[in-house]
Structures are given as structure tokens and as C-alpha cells.
């Protein structure tokens, strides 16, 4: 496995470092203090677009297979991980607030027809303004157990009528469209799942409410409702034929396998920030002469390096079109726990200052917890790996 970083990625990392120091970290601290997300009309987002950020990985090639290959080449999963880690180092909340199709992109890429890619990802190729996409699976009564979603989809002529409630969807209220998962028949479990692209302004899509969060306050996590919301059948991702042979849920799992290593890499980024901050505080307080403090810091760096290697391996497999289900779960199970341990040590090393609530160590401690929850909790990842160990399908409903 070759883990060298190519020159183009090095250059982009240097760009993120400069932007991170000057704007991302300060913006994250400000959003945290104000307790609200960076607003969509903030000049920072226009600047990002002018810098060529906020774009889709989709190459614009109409052919699905060529497009997937192009996405892998252009996006290179490992390069994307390096960039995700660096962004999260400066502020993971701000990183998620960046314009772009976001978590909505993987399902459109993996399930969408060429026409749907053109319609929904096309505007993200060279965006004229900050644009966002969003992904909504979670519901008040369905988190880890995604099979329990109750948002219903009923066919009516050339449209589907959606009814239900979604929660914690990143950037949903500012998104051009949201990939909404619904069920055509709850008795079919995952076999009844369908993914719809619901466009902004569709009558019946509304009640957006930005959730209160303990950390990562710079981006919005939003609940919303769908009330007799008529979505054209052309917005059913992949069309009806895609869902033959219970492929619906598989589409979601493919998305998760692509995104879990990225979430793990972001945890590594927050962990690195916590370690650097703990080192800075310990140095300032003259505590680096204490071998117990040194040992805690070194343990943190050692475990972070291991976690990063696990992330890179999962990405390397993806880049080489090899199955990475176990590796994706492994890095997602390990990295957030490691980062949380370091952030916790950072709180203790900062001592009284951390308890006051205005220290970076304390913010990072609040930010990092969510990394264990999003994209499948640590417990769920361990369940997936244990089932794999004994030869069971990934989840009970997948057999
Ligand atoms: C910051 C943030 C951003 C998010 N962004 C999005 C988003 O953009 N789009 C989206 O759709 N969702 C999003 N989510 C939702 C997220 O995916 C869910 O929170 C997650 O799936 C967990 O679901 P839950 O919170 O309902 O917890 P639950 O599923 O109720 O779980 C509660 C606890 O029980 C454990 N548990 C559950 N089932 C089992 C089991 N079978 N065995 C053992 N333990 C179990 C879990 O590990 C957890 O510790 C986000 C959440 C957060 C916190």
C-alpha cells in the first residue's frame, strides 16, 4: 500500500492550512460562542465558491460506470480523507457548513440515472453561488435502526406523495435539494425504502427547525416535515427498476461505506487539534517536565497515528475498487473513541481553564463526541464487525 501524498493534494492541504488558520478556526469559535450556525449568506461561503470549492466530484460524464470511475479518480478517496482530516483540524463544524452537495452526493452518484446526475449535480459543477445538498435518513423514531423509518411514499399518477418527519439533516434548510429516504410499505422493512430528491420550495416541505447541539455549532442540523409533499416520479433516485430485488437499502449502505472513513478521518483531525492544544497548554504551564503528562500526550499521538492508518487503509481499498465494509466500520469504531480520549486528556491538562467554558480544549471536547454518533454509532460499527466475524450478513434485514 502506497500512502504517499501526491503534489496536488499537498498543495490543497497547504491551502486549507492557510484558510484554516486565518478563517475556519476563528469562524468556528465565533459560531460556538454565538450558539448558531454560520448563516448561508456569509461572505465566507461566496469566497469558497470563488476559490473553486463547493463543487461536485461528478465529472459530468453521462455514463454511470464511467462516471463512477471518474469520481474515484478525481476524488481519490484517500486524498479526500487527507483534506477532510485537515479541515476538521481547523473546525469540523465549519467544514460541514461548506457549500457543496454534501452527504447527498454519494446516493445521487451511486444510484442516480445520468439524467438525475445532470439535474441535481450539474449545478454543482461550476456553481454560480453557494449551493448545498442534504441527506435525510434519520427520524425522531429511527436513528441507528434505519429500517424503522416511517416517512411514507405513496404513488399518485406521475408523482409520489411523501408524509413524515426528518431530523438532524445537515444543511437541510439552506439546501437546493434533500435526498429523503421514505418507505412505500413499512411491512417490507428495508425492501420498502426509496430515496427521493426533494427540491427546495416543493409544497409540503417545511417546518425547518435548527436543532440545538452540544458542539459543531457552525453548521445546521435541521429537522423538517413532509406534509402531502408531491415529488415528481422523475425524482425517485435510480427509478423504480433500481429498487427491484430489495436494492433500496443497499444504496444507503453504499453511501455509508463511502462516508464512514471520511467521518473517521475528521475525528482524527479533531483529535490532532486537541493534542496540539494540550501540548500548547502544557508547555505554557511548564508541565512538559512531568513524565505523566508527556506519557499521556505521547499515548494520544500514537493512537491517533494508528487510527489514521486504519482510515487510509479503508480509503485505499475504496480507491482500488475493493470491498471495504469491515475496514470502514473499523476506522469509524476506533478513530472517534481515540479522539475523544485525547480531547478528554486535553480538558484535564488544561484544568480549571477548561472548566470555564471559553477554552479551545473545552470546545473540542464538545465537538468530538458527535463523531461517535454520526454515520452509525461506535456500537453499531462493532455490531457490523461482529456479524461479519461469524459470517452473518451485515444487518438482520439484509439476508
Ligand atoms: C451532529 C449530528 C449530525 C447528524 N447528521 C445527520 C444527517 O446529516 N442526516 C441524517 O439522516 N442523520 C444525521 N444524524 C443522525 C445520526 O445518524 C443518528 O443520531 C444516529 O444514527 C444515531 O441515532 P439516534 O441518535 O436515534 O440514536 P439511537 O439509534 O436511538 O441509539 C441510542 C444509543 O443506543 C445504541 N444502540 C442502538 N441500537 C443498538 C443495538 N442494536 N445494539 C446496541 N446498541 C444500540 C446506540 O449506539 C446509541 O448509543 C446526525 C446526528 C448528529 C448527532
Tab-separated table of C-alpha atoms and ligand atoms in Angstrom:
chain	number	residue	atom	x	y	z
A	1	UNK	CA	0.000	0.000	0.000
A	2	UNK	CA	1.400	3.339	-1.039
A	3	UNK	CA	0.432	6.110	1.339
A	4	UNK	CA	2.449	8.899	-0.234
A	5	UNK	CA	0.554	12.136	-0.752
A	6	UNK	CA	0.709	13.483	-4.294
A	7	UNK	CA	1.859	17.025	-5.046
A	8	UNK	CA	-1.630	18.295	-5.955
A	9	UNK	CA	-3.055	17.079	-2.634
A	10	UNK	CA	-0.082	18.591	-0.735
A	11	UNK	CA	-0.840	21.891	-2.385
A	12	UNK	CA	-4.504	21.721	-1.463
A	13	UNK	CA	-3.555	20.800	2.121
A	14	UNK	CA	-1.334	23.878	2.295
A	15	UNK	CA	-4.262	25.972	1.040
A	16	UNK	CA	-6.563	24.550	3.729
A	17	UNK	CA	-3.920	25.201	6.398
A	18	UNK	CA	-3.711	28.873	5.410
A	19	UNK	CA	-7.504	29.240	5.214
A	20	UNK	CA	-7.888	27.246	8.428
A	21	UNK	CA	-5.637	29.476	10.472
A	22	UNK	CA	-6.997	32.737	9.049
A	23	UNK	CA	-10.720	31.994	8.754
A	24	UNK	CA	-12.005	28.488	9.528
A	25	UNK	CA	-10.869	28.282	13.167
A	26	UNK	CA	-11.977	31.854	14.053
A	27	UNK	CA	-15.352	31.326	12.334
A	28	UNK	CA	-15.886	28.077	14.265
A	29	UNK	CA	-15.063	29.727	17.577
A	30	UNK	CA	-17.440	32.578	16.802
A	31	UNK	CA	-20.309	30.235	15.848
A	32	UNK	CA	-19.688	28.272	19.045
A	33	UNK	CA	-19.826	31.402	21.187
A	34	UNK	CA	-22.964	32.671	19.425
A	35	UNK	CA	-24.518	29.198	19.537
A	36	UNK	CA	-25.765	29.326	15.946
A	37	UNK	CA	-24.636	28.150	12.509
A	38	UNK	CA	-22.752	30.344	10.051
A	39	UNK	CA	-25.585	31.941	8.005
A	40	UNK	CA	-25.884	30.892	4.343
A	41	UNK	CA	-25.309	34.456	3.094
A	42	UNK	CA	-21.995	34.797	4.968
A	43	UNK	CA	-19.294	36.227	2.625
A	44	UNK	CA	-17.024	33.319	3.586
A	45	UNK	CA	-19.188	30.932	1.534
A	46	UNK	CA	-19.020	33.171	-1.561
A	47	UNK	CA	-15.264	33.281	-1.135
A	48	UNK	CA	-15.100	29.481	-1.018
A	49	UNK	CA	-17.062	29.263	-4.265
A	50	UNK	CA	-14.734	31.796	-5.905
A	51	UNK	CA	-11.811	29.604	-4.777
A	52	UNK	CA	-13.342	26.667	-6.670
A	53	UNK	CA	-14.724	24.880	-3.597
A	54	UNK	CA	-18.281	23.602	-3.102
A	55	UNK	CA	-18.201	21.542	-6.293
A	56	UNK	CA	-19.374	18.051	-7.092
A	57	UNK	CA	-16.986	15.136	-7.609
A	58	UNK	CA	-19.162	14.151	-10.565
A	59	UNK	CA	-17.264	14.517	-13.809
A	60	UNK	CA	-20.345	15.274	-15.884
A	61	UNK	CA	-19.887	12.077	-17.893
A	62	UNK	CA	-23.357	10.754	-18.709
A	63	UNK	CA	-22.374	7.116	-18.481
A	64	UNK	CA	-22.896	5.786	-14.969
A	65	UNK	CA	-19.941	3.422	-14.863
A	66	UNK	CA	-17.519	5.871	-16.424
A	67	UNK	CA	-18.825	8.500	-14.045
A	68	UNK	CA	-18.186	6.318	-11.008
A	69	UNK	CA	-14.655	5.606	-12.234
A	70	UNK	CA	-14.084	9.281	-12.875
A	71	UNK	CA	-15.358	10.131	-9.415
A	72	UNK	CA	-12.896	7.666	-7.900
A	73	UNK	CA	-10.020	9.077	-9.973
A	74	UNK	CA	-10.869	12.713	-9.469
A	75	UNK	CA	-11.908	12.392	-5.848
A	76	UNK	CA	-9.344	9.758	-4.871
A	77	UNK	CA	-10.820	8.528	-1.609
A	78	UNK	CA	-7.538	8.845	0.275
A	79	UNK	CA	-6.813	12.367	-0.953
A	80	UNK	CA	-10.363	13.283	0.106
A	81	UNK	CA	-9.650	11.807	3.551
A	82	UNK	CA	-6.471	13.851	3.965
A	83	UNK	CA	-8.380	17.016	3.093
A	84	UNK	CA	-11.275	16.080	5.416
A	85	UNK	CA	-8.851	15.492	8.293
A	86	UNK	CA	-7.154	18.845	7.741
A	87	UNK	CA	-10.459	20.729	7.516
A	88	UNK	CA	-11.682	19.123	10.741
A	89	UNK	CA	-8.380	20.018	12.410
A	90	UNK	CA	-9.282	23.683	11.964
A	91	UNK	CA	-13.021	23.292	12.651
A	92	UNK	CA	-15.219	20.346	11.812
A	93	UNK	CA	-18.439	22.368	12.196
A	94	UNK	CA	-17.291	24.952	9.653
A	95	UNK	CA	-16.059	22.149	7.377
A	96	UNK	CA	-19.556	20.618	7.241
A	97	UNK	CA	-21.075	24.047	6.613
A	98	UNK	CA	-19.055	24.366	3.389
A	99	UNK	CA	-21.229	24.658	0.287
A	100	UNK	CA	-21.473	21.531	-1.865
A	101	UNK	CA	-23.778	18.557	-2.394
A	102	UNK	CA	-22.506	17.092	0.919
A	103	UNK	CA	-23.874	13.776	2.115
A	104	UNK	CA	-26.498	13.989	-0.620
A	105	UNK	CA	-23.852	13.416	-3.267
A	106	UNK	CA	-22.951	9.722	-2.660
A	107	UNK	CA	-26.517	8.412	-3.168
A	108	UNK	CA	-27.012	10.549	-6.294
A	109	UNK	CA	-23.669	9.299	-7.631
A	110	UNK	CA	-24.262	5.645	-6.826
A	111	UNK	CA	-27.992	5.373	-7.564
A	112	UNK	CA	-28.950	8.286	-9.809
A	113	UNK	CA	-29.668	7.932	-13.516
A	114	UNK	CA	-27.483	10.005	-15.876
A	115	UNK	CA	-30.381	12.451	-16.250
A	116	UNK	CA	-30.726	12.803	-12.454
A	117	UNK	CA	-26.985	13.399	-12.051
A	118	UNK	CA	-27.161	16.137	-14.653
A	119	UNK	CA	-30.176	17.761	-12.972
A	120	UNK	CA	-29.025	17.573	-9.376
A	121	UNK	CA	-25.218	17.554	-9.550
A	122	UNK	CA	-24.878	19.608	-12.750
A	123	UNK	CA	-25.420	22.949	-10.931
A	124	UNK	CA	-22.587	21.976	-8.556
A	125	UNK	CA	-20.031	21.578	-11.346
A	126	UNK	CA	-19.305	25.269	-11.580
A	127	UNK	CA	-21.669	26.792	-9.042
A	128	UNK	CA	-22.708	30.394	-9.648
A	129	UNK	CA	-23.340	30.860	-5.914
A	130	UNK	CA	-23.002	28.838	-2.709
A	131	UNK	CA	-25.285	25.816	-3.103
A	132	UNK	CA	-25.923	22.966	-0.691
A	133	UNK	CA	-27.314	19.450	-0.915
A	134	UNK	CA	-28.532	17.443	2.075
A	135	UNK	CA	-29.250	13.869	3.177
A	136	UNK	CA	-32.147	12.920	5.438
A	137	UNK	CA	-32.489	9.409	6.730
A	138	UNK	CA	-32.851	9.931	10.492
A	139	UNK	CA	-36.295	10.428	12.046
A	140	UNK	CA	-37.353	11.088	15.629
A	141	UNK	CA	-38.132	7.346	15.927
A	142	UNK	CA	-35.438	5.937	13.630
A	143	UNK	CA	-31.720	6.543	14.148
A	144	UNK	CA	-29.464	3.502	14.292
A	145	UNK	CA	-32.344	1.289	13.210
A	146	UNK	CA	-32.870	2.864	9.801
A	147	UNK	CA	-35.274	0.094	8.848
A	148	UNK	CA	-37.719	1.766	11.244
A	149	UNK	CA	-38.203	4.925	9.142
A	150	UNK	CA	-41.871	5.829	8.836
A	151	UNK	CA	-41.841	8.653	6.291
A	152	UNK	CA	-44.228	7.247	3.725
A	153	UNK	CA	-44.208	7.492	-0.058
A	154	UNK	CA	-47.441	6.831	-1.956
A	155	UNK	CA	-47.614	6.734	-5.757
A	156	UNK	CA	-50.228	9.065	-7.269
A	157	UNK	CA	-50.079	9.301	-11.036
A	158	UNK	CA	-46.779	10.808	-12.130
A	159	UNK	CA	-45.753	11.689	-8.585
A	160	UNK	CA	-45.094	10.268	-5.125
A	161	UNK	CA	-46.751	11.827	-2.096
A	162	UNK	CA	-44.435	11.970	0.925
A	163	UNK	CA	-45.556	12.303	4.535
A	164	UNK	CA	-43.311	12.240	7.573
A	165	UNK	CA	-40.726	13.882	9.757
A	166	UNK	CA	-36.936	14.025	9.468
A	167	UNK	CA	-34.357	15.164	11.982
A	168	UNK	CA	-30.700	16.165	12.235
A	169	UNK	CA	-30.179	16.592	8.484
A	170	UNK	CA	-27.053	18.660	7.818
A	171	UNK	CA	-27.625	21.933	5.931
A	172	UNK	CA	-31.237	20.966	5.125
A	173	UNK	CA	-32.878	24.397	5.390
A	174	UNK	CA	-30.360	26.004	3.016
A	175	UNK	CA	-30.177	23.089	0.555
A	176	UNK	CA	-31.251	23.224	-3.107
A	177	UNK	CA	-32.423	19.647	-2.609
A	178	UNK	CA	-32.525	16.955	0.055
A	179	UNK	CA	-32.160	13.213	-0.526
A	180	UNK	CA	-35.086	11.975	1.577
A	181	UNK	CA	-35.472	8.295	2.432
A	182	UNK	CA	-39.040	7.079	2.691
A	183	UNK	CA	-40.891	3.778	2.666
A	184	UNK	CA	-43.529	2.605	0.189
A	185	UNK	CA	-44.508	-0.203	2.573
A	186	UNK	CA	-43.213	-0.435	6.170
A	187	UNK	CA	-44.029	-4.175	6.272
A	188	UNK	CA	-41.285	-4.746	3.664
A	189	UNK	CA	-38.612	-3.312	6.018
A	190	UNK	CA	-35.614	-2.156	4.030
A	191	UNK	CA	-37.121	-3.600	0.874
A	192	UNK	CA	-39.698	-0.794	1.002
A	193	UNK	CA	-37.134	2.017	1.159
A	194	UNK	CA	-36.900	4.576	-1.649
A	195	UNK	CA	-34.698	7.662	-1.983
A	196	UNK	CA	-36.252	10.854	-3.368
A	197	UNK	CA	-34.618	14.111	-4.266
A	198	UNK	CA	-36.939	16.707	-2.758
A	199	UNK	CA	-36.267	20.148	-4.161
A	200	UNK	CA	-36.405	23.368	-2.201
A	201	UNK	CA	-39.791	25.072	-2.455
A	202	UNK	CA	-41.721	21.845	-3.085
A	203	UNK	CA	-45.153	22.450	-1.494
A	204	UNK	CA	-45.454	20.373	1.701
A	205	UNK	CA	-41.727	20.527	2.540
A	206	UNK	CA	-41.320	22.795	5.536
A	207	UNK	CA	-41.247	23.396	9.303
A	208	UNK	CA	-37.452	23.664	9.211
A	209	UNK	CA	-36.070	23.842	12.717
A	210	UNK	CA	-32.378	24.062	13.500
A	211	UNK	CA	-31.568	21.674	16.362
A	212	UNK	CA	-29.616	22.719	19.439
A	213	UNK	CA	-26.335	20.826	19.626
A	214	UNK	CA	-23.638	20.425	22.267
A	215	UNK	CA	-20.897	21.012	19.687
A	216	UNK	CA	-20.215	21.510	15.977
A	217	UNK	CA	-22.425	24.566	16.123
A	218	UNK	CA	-21.073	26.184	12.959
A	219	UNK	CA	-23.301	24.055	10.706
A	220	UNK	CA	-27.017	23.485	10.903
A	221	UNK	CA	-28.513	20.114	11.811
A	222	UNK	CA	-32.158	20.534	10.950
A	223	UNK	CA	-35.473	18.796	11.444
A	224	UNK	CA	-38.287	19.259	8.920
A	225	UNK	CA	-41.614	17.805	7.871
A	226	UNK	CA	-43.140	16.496	4.655
A	227	UNK	CA	-46.898	17.003	4.548
A	228	UNK	CA	-48.664	15.667	1.441
A	229	UNK	CA	-45.476	16.640	-0.341
A	230	UNK	CA	-45.807	15.776	-4.063
A	231	UNK	CA	-42.483	14.774	-5.554
A	232	UNK	CA	-42.301	14.016	-9.299
A	233	UNK	CA	-41.642	10.326	-10.036
A	234	UNK	CA	-38.598	11.557	-12.009
A	235	UNK	CA	-37.030	12.443	-8.634
A	236	UNK	CA	-37.069	8.841	-7.389
A	237	UNK	CA	-33.329	8.101	-7.370
A	238	UNK	CA	-32.460	5.419	-9.900
A	239	UNK	CA	-36.102	4.966	-10.985
A	240	UNK	CA	-38.326	2.021	-9.938
A	241	UNK	CA	-36.065	-0.555	-11.602
A	242	UNK	CA	-33.242	0.301	-9.187
A	243	UNK	CA	-35.320	-0.990	-6.277
A	244	UNK	CA	-36.064	-4.378	-7.756
A	245	UNK	CA	-34.604	-7.184	-5.637
A	246	UNK	CA	-34.565	-5.060	-2.444
A	247	UNK	CA	-31.762	-2.808	-3.615
A	248	UNK	CA	-33.197	0.236	-1.832
A	249	UNK	CA	-31.360	-0.083	1.422
A	250	UNK	CA	-28.204	-1.263	-0.334
A	251	UNK	CA	-27.994	2.193	-1.913
A	252	UNK	CA	-27.879	3.749	1.537
A	253	UNK	CA	-25.266	1.279	2.731
A	254	UNK	CA	-23.059	2.067	-0.260
A	255	UNK	CA	-23.237	5.721	0.713
A	256	UNK	CA	-22.305	4.909	4.263
A	257	UNK	CA	-19.322	2.807	3.213
A	258	UNK	CA	-18.040	5.769	1.230
A	259	UNK	CA	-18.543	8.233	4.051
A	260	UNK	CA	-17.597	6.365	7.230
A	261	UNK	CA	-13.828	6.593	6.615
A	262	UNK	CA	-14.234	10.330	5.944
A	263	UNK	CA	-16.054	10.795	9.260
A	264	UNK	CA	-13.313	8.767	10.993
A	265	UNK	CA	-10.637	10.937	9.350
A	266	UNK	CA	-12.438	14.029	10.610
A	267	UNK	CA	-12.318	12.566	14.117
A	268	UNK	CA	-8.557	12.160	13.653
A	269	UNK	CA	-8.430	15.843	12.645
A	270	UNK	CA	-10.275	16.963	15.797
A	271	UNK	CA	-8.052	14.628	17.863
A	272	UNK	CA	-4.953	16.246	16.358
A	273	UNK	CA	-6.298	19.692	17.219
A	274	UNK	CA	-6.964	18.546	20.801
A	275	UNK	CA	-3.457	17.092	21.064
A	276	UNK	CA	-1.817	20.274	19.749
A	277	UNK	CA	-3.863	22.366	22.151
A	278	UNK	CA	-2.992	20.093	25.093
A	279	UNK	CA	0.706	20.363	24.142
A	280	UNK	CA	0.459	24.139	23.910
A	281	UNK	CA	-1.235	24.439	27.289
A	282	UNK	CA	1.181	22.014	28.966
A	283	UNK	CA	4.166	23.883	27.518
A	284	UNK	CA	2.757	27.253	28.595
A	285	UNK	CA	2.147	25.944	32.112
A	286	UNK	CA	5.681	24.472	32.288
A	287	UNK	CA	4.330	20.909	32.673
A	288	UNK	CA	6.268	19.119	29.945
A	289	UNK	CA	8.892	18.119	32.549
A	290	UNK	CA	6.275	15.839	34.144
A	291	UNK	CA	6.685	12.338	32.662
A	292	UNK	CA	2.997	11.520	33.345
A	293	UNK	CA	1.897	14.475	31.209
A	294	UNK	CA	4.372	13.516	28.473
A	295	UNK	CA	3.138	9.923	28.582
A	296	UNK	CA	-0.493	10.970	28.106
A	297	UNK	CA	0.405	13.213	25.202
A	298	UNK	CA	2.538	10.545	23.528
A	299	UNK	CA	-0.181	7.926	24.004
A	300	UNK	CA	-2.570	10.285	22.236
A	301	UNK	CA	-0.248	10.814	19.277
A	302	UNK	CA	0.480	7.074	18.998
A	303	UNK	CA	-3.181	6.116	18.983
A	304	UNK	CA	-4.059	8.881	16.525
A	305	UNK	CA	-1.446	7.564	14.093
A	306	UNK	CA	-2.928	4.074	14.337
A	307	UNK	CA	-6.428	5.449	13.750
A	308	UNK	CA	-5.238	7.410	10.733
A	309	UNK	CA	-3.663	4.294	9.215
A	310	UNK	CA	-6.980	2.460	9.593
A	311	UNK	CA	-8.746	5.310	7.775
A	312	UNK	CA	-6.186	5.308	4.995
A	313	UNK	CA	-6.456	1.565	4.545
A	314	UNK	CA	-10.252	1.793	4.165
A	315	UNK	CA	-9.781	4.565	1.600
A	316	UNK	CA	-7.026	2.703	-0.239
A	317	UNK	CA	-9.387	-0.253	-0.680
A	318	UNK	CA	-12.102	2.072	-1.992
A	319	UNK	CA	-9.628	3.651	-4.419
A	320	UNK	CA	-8.778	0.172	-5.673
A	321	UNK	CA	-12.461	-0.783	-6.039
A	322	UNK	CA	-12.124	-3.449	-3.324
A	323	UNK	CA	-14.778	-4.145	-0.678
A	324	UNK	CA	-14.084	-2.073	2.434
A	325	UNK	CA	-17.105	-2.722	4.641
A	326	UNK	CA	-15.156	-4.078	7.621
A	327	UNK	CA	-12.343	-1.540	7.268
A	328	UNK	CA	-14.843	1.336	7.003
A	329	UNK	CA	-16.554	0.161	10.205
A	330	UNK	CA	-13.206	-0.491	11.901
A	331	UNK	CA	-11.847	3.012	11.404
A	332	UNK	CA	-15.214	4.543	12.299
A	333	UNK	CA	-15.323	2.468	15.510
A	334	UNK	CA	-11.754	3.359	16.512
A	335	UNK	CA	-10.998	6.960	15.483
A	336	UNK	CA	-13.771	8.846	17.342
A	337	UNK	CA	-13.000	6.955	20.574
A	338	UNK	CA	-9.300	7.811	20.264
A	339	UNK	CA	-10.070	11.460	19.546
A	340	UNK	CA	-12.475	11.616	22.489
A	341	UNK	CA	-9.800	10.195	24.793
A	342	UNK	CA	-7.331	12.868	23.681
A	343	UNK	CA	-9.888	15.655	23.994
A	344	UNK	CA	-10.672	14.403	27.491
A	345	UNK	CA	-6.964	14.367	28.421
A	346	UNK	CA	-6.723	17.886	26.979
A	347	UNK	CA	-9.518	19.029	29.311
A	348	UNK	CA	-7.700	17.586	32.304
A	349	UNK	CA	-4.375	19.082	31.292
A	350	UNK	CA	-5.991	22.499	30.804
A	351	UNK	CA	-7.581	22.059	34.255
A	352	UNK	CA	-9.508	24.987	35.636
A	353	UNK	CA	-9.293	26.970	32.378
A	354	UNK	CA	-11.145	24.200	30.504
A	355	UNK	CA	-13.961	24.214	33.056
A	356	UNK	CA	-14.718	27.885	32.421
A	357	UNK	CA	-16.212	27.127	29.029
A	358	UNK	CA	-14.274	29.557	26.863
A	359	UNK	CA	-11.218	27.408	26.195
A	360	UNK	CA	-10.489	25.712	22.871
A	361	UNK	CA	-9.892	22.422	24.746
A	362	UNK	CA	-13.477	22.528	26.021
A	363	UNK	CA	-14.947	23.308	22.593
A	364	UNK	CA	-13.040	20.435	21.002
A	365	UNK	CA	-14.287	18.109	23.761
A	366	UNK	CA	-17.893	19.046	22.888
A	367	UNK	CA	-17.242	18.894	19.145
A	368	UNK	CA	-15.693	15.435	19.124
A	369	UNK	CA	-18.500	13.500	20.831
A	370	UNK	CA	-20.781	13.681	17.794
A	371	UNK	CA	-18.173	11.879	15.704
A	372	UNK	CA	-19.016	8.662	17.517
A	373	UNK	CA	-22.720	9.155	16.760
A	374	UNK	CA	-22.948	10.278	13.116
A	375	UNK	CA	-22.919	7.756	10.260
A	376	UNK	CA	-23.554	4.847	12.615
A	377	UNK	CA	-22.543	4.898	16.269
A	378	UNK	CA	-19.467	3.066	17.567
A	379	UNK	CA	-21.752	0.356	18.968
A	380	UNK	CA	-23.375	-0.165	15.576
A	381	UNK	CA	-19.963	-0.442	13.884
A	382	UNK	CA	-18.940	-3.097	16.416
A	383	UNK	CA	-22.163	-5.000	15.741
A	384	UNK	CA	-21.441	-4.907	11.993
A	385	UNK	CA	-17.900	-6.252	12.524
A	386	UNK	CA	-19.019	-8.954	14.968
A	387	UNK	CA	-21.655	-10.185	12.496
A	388	UNK	CA	-19.006	-10.284	9.789
A	389	UNK	CA	-16.659	-12.235	12.080
A	390	UNK	CA	-19.178	-15.040	12.467
A	391	UNK	CA	-20.334	-14.985	8.859
A	392	UNK	CA	-23.718	-13.287	9.288
A	393	UNK	CA	-24.973	-10.642	6.843
A	394	UNK	CA	-24.212	-7.079	7.822
A	395	UNK	CA	-27.637	-6.429	9.311
A	396	UNK	CA	-30.535	-8.677	10.268
A	397	UNK	CA	-32.782	-7.394	7.459
A	398	UNK	CA	-30.208	-7.859	4.709
A	399	UNK	CA	-30.355	-11.631	4.409
B	1	LIG	C1	-24.222	16.125	14.829
B	1	LIG	C2	-25.107	15.152	14.131
B	1	LIG	C3	-25.273	15.236	12.751
B	1	LIG	C4	-26.121	14.337	12.075
B	1	LIG	N1	-26.301	14.478	10.723
B	1	LIG	C5	-27.222	13.683	10.091
B	1	LIG	C6	-27.553	13.890	8.716
B	1	LIG	O1	-26.994	14.766	8.032
B	1	LIG	N2	-28.516	13.106	8.141
B	1	LIG	C7	-29.151	12.117	8.847
B	1	LIG	O2	-30.009	11.424	8.277
B	1	LIG	N3	-28.860	11.897	10.156
B	1	LIG	C8	-27.927	12.657	10.794
B	1	LIG	N4	-27.659	12.476	12.143
B	1	LIG	C9	-28.366	11.446	12.880
B	1	LIG	C10	-27.498	10.259	13.228
B	1	LIG	O3	-27.275	9.463	12.085
B	1	LIG	C11	-28.180	9.486	14.360
B	1	LIG	O4	-28.098	10.308	15.513
B	1	LIG	C12	-27.519	8.149	14.611
B	1	LIG	O5	-27.817	7.260	13.577
B	1	LIG	C13	-27.945	7.536	15.938
B	1	LIG	O6	-29.332	7.512	16.032
B	1	LIG	P1	-30.080	8.034	17.365
B	1	LIG	O7	-29.457	9.345	17.725
B	1	LIG	O8	-31.532	7.981	17.108
B	1	LIG	O9	-29.674	7.011	18.481
B	1	LIG	P2	-30.320	5.566	18.736
B	1	LIG	O10	-30.356	4.781	17.484
B	1	LIG	O11	-31.600	5.745	19.474
B	1	LIG	O12	-29.246	4.939	19.684
B	1	LIG	C14	-29.083	5.337	21.059
B	1	LIG	C15	-27.930	4.513	21.648
B	1	LIG	O13	-28.264	3.109	21.586
B	1	LIG	C16	-27.249	2.408	20.878
B	1	LIG	N5	-27.860	1.335	20.088
B	1	LIG	C17	-28.843	1.472	19.163
B	1	LIG	N6	-29.157	0.268	18.627
B	1	LIG	C18	-28.348	-0.642	19.221
B	1	LIG	C19	-28.186	-2.067	19.111
B	1	LIG	N7	-28.912	-2.779	18.233
B	1	LIG	N8	-27.273	-2.678	19.895
B	1	LIG	C20	-26.515	-1.946	20.763
B	1	LIG	N9	-26.624	-0.600	20.947
B	1	LIG	C21	-27.532	0.029	20.176
B	1	LIG	C22	-26.573	3.430	20.004
B	1	LIG	O14	-25.236	3.070	19.709
B	1	LIG	C23	-26.631	4.678	20.872
B	1	LIG	O15	-25.574	4.687	21.785
B	1	LIG	C24	-26.782	13.329	12.810
B	1	LIG	C25	-26.598	13.242	14.204
B	1	LIG	C26	-25.770	14.117	14.864
B	1	LIG	C27	-25.579	13.989	16.371
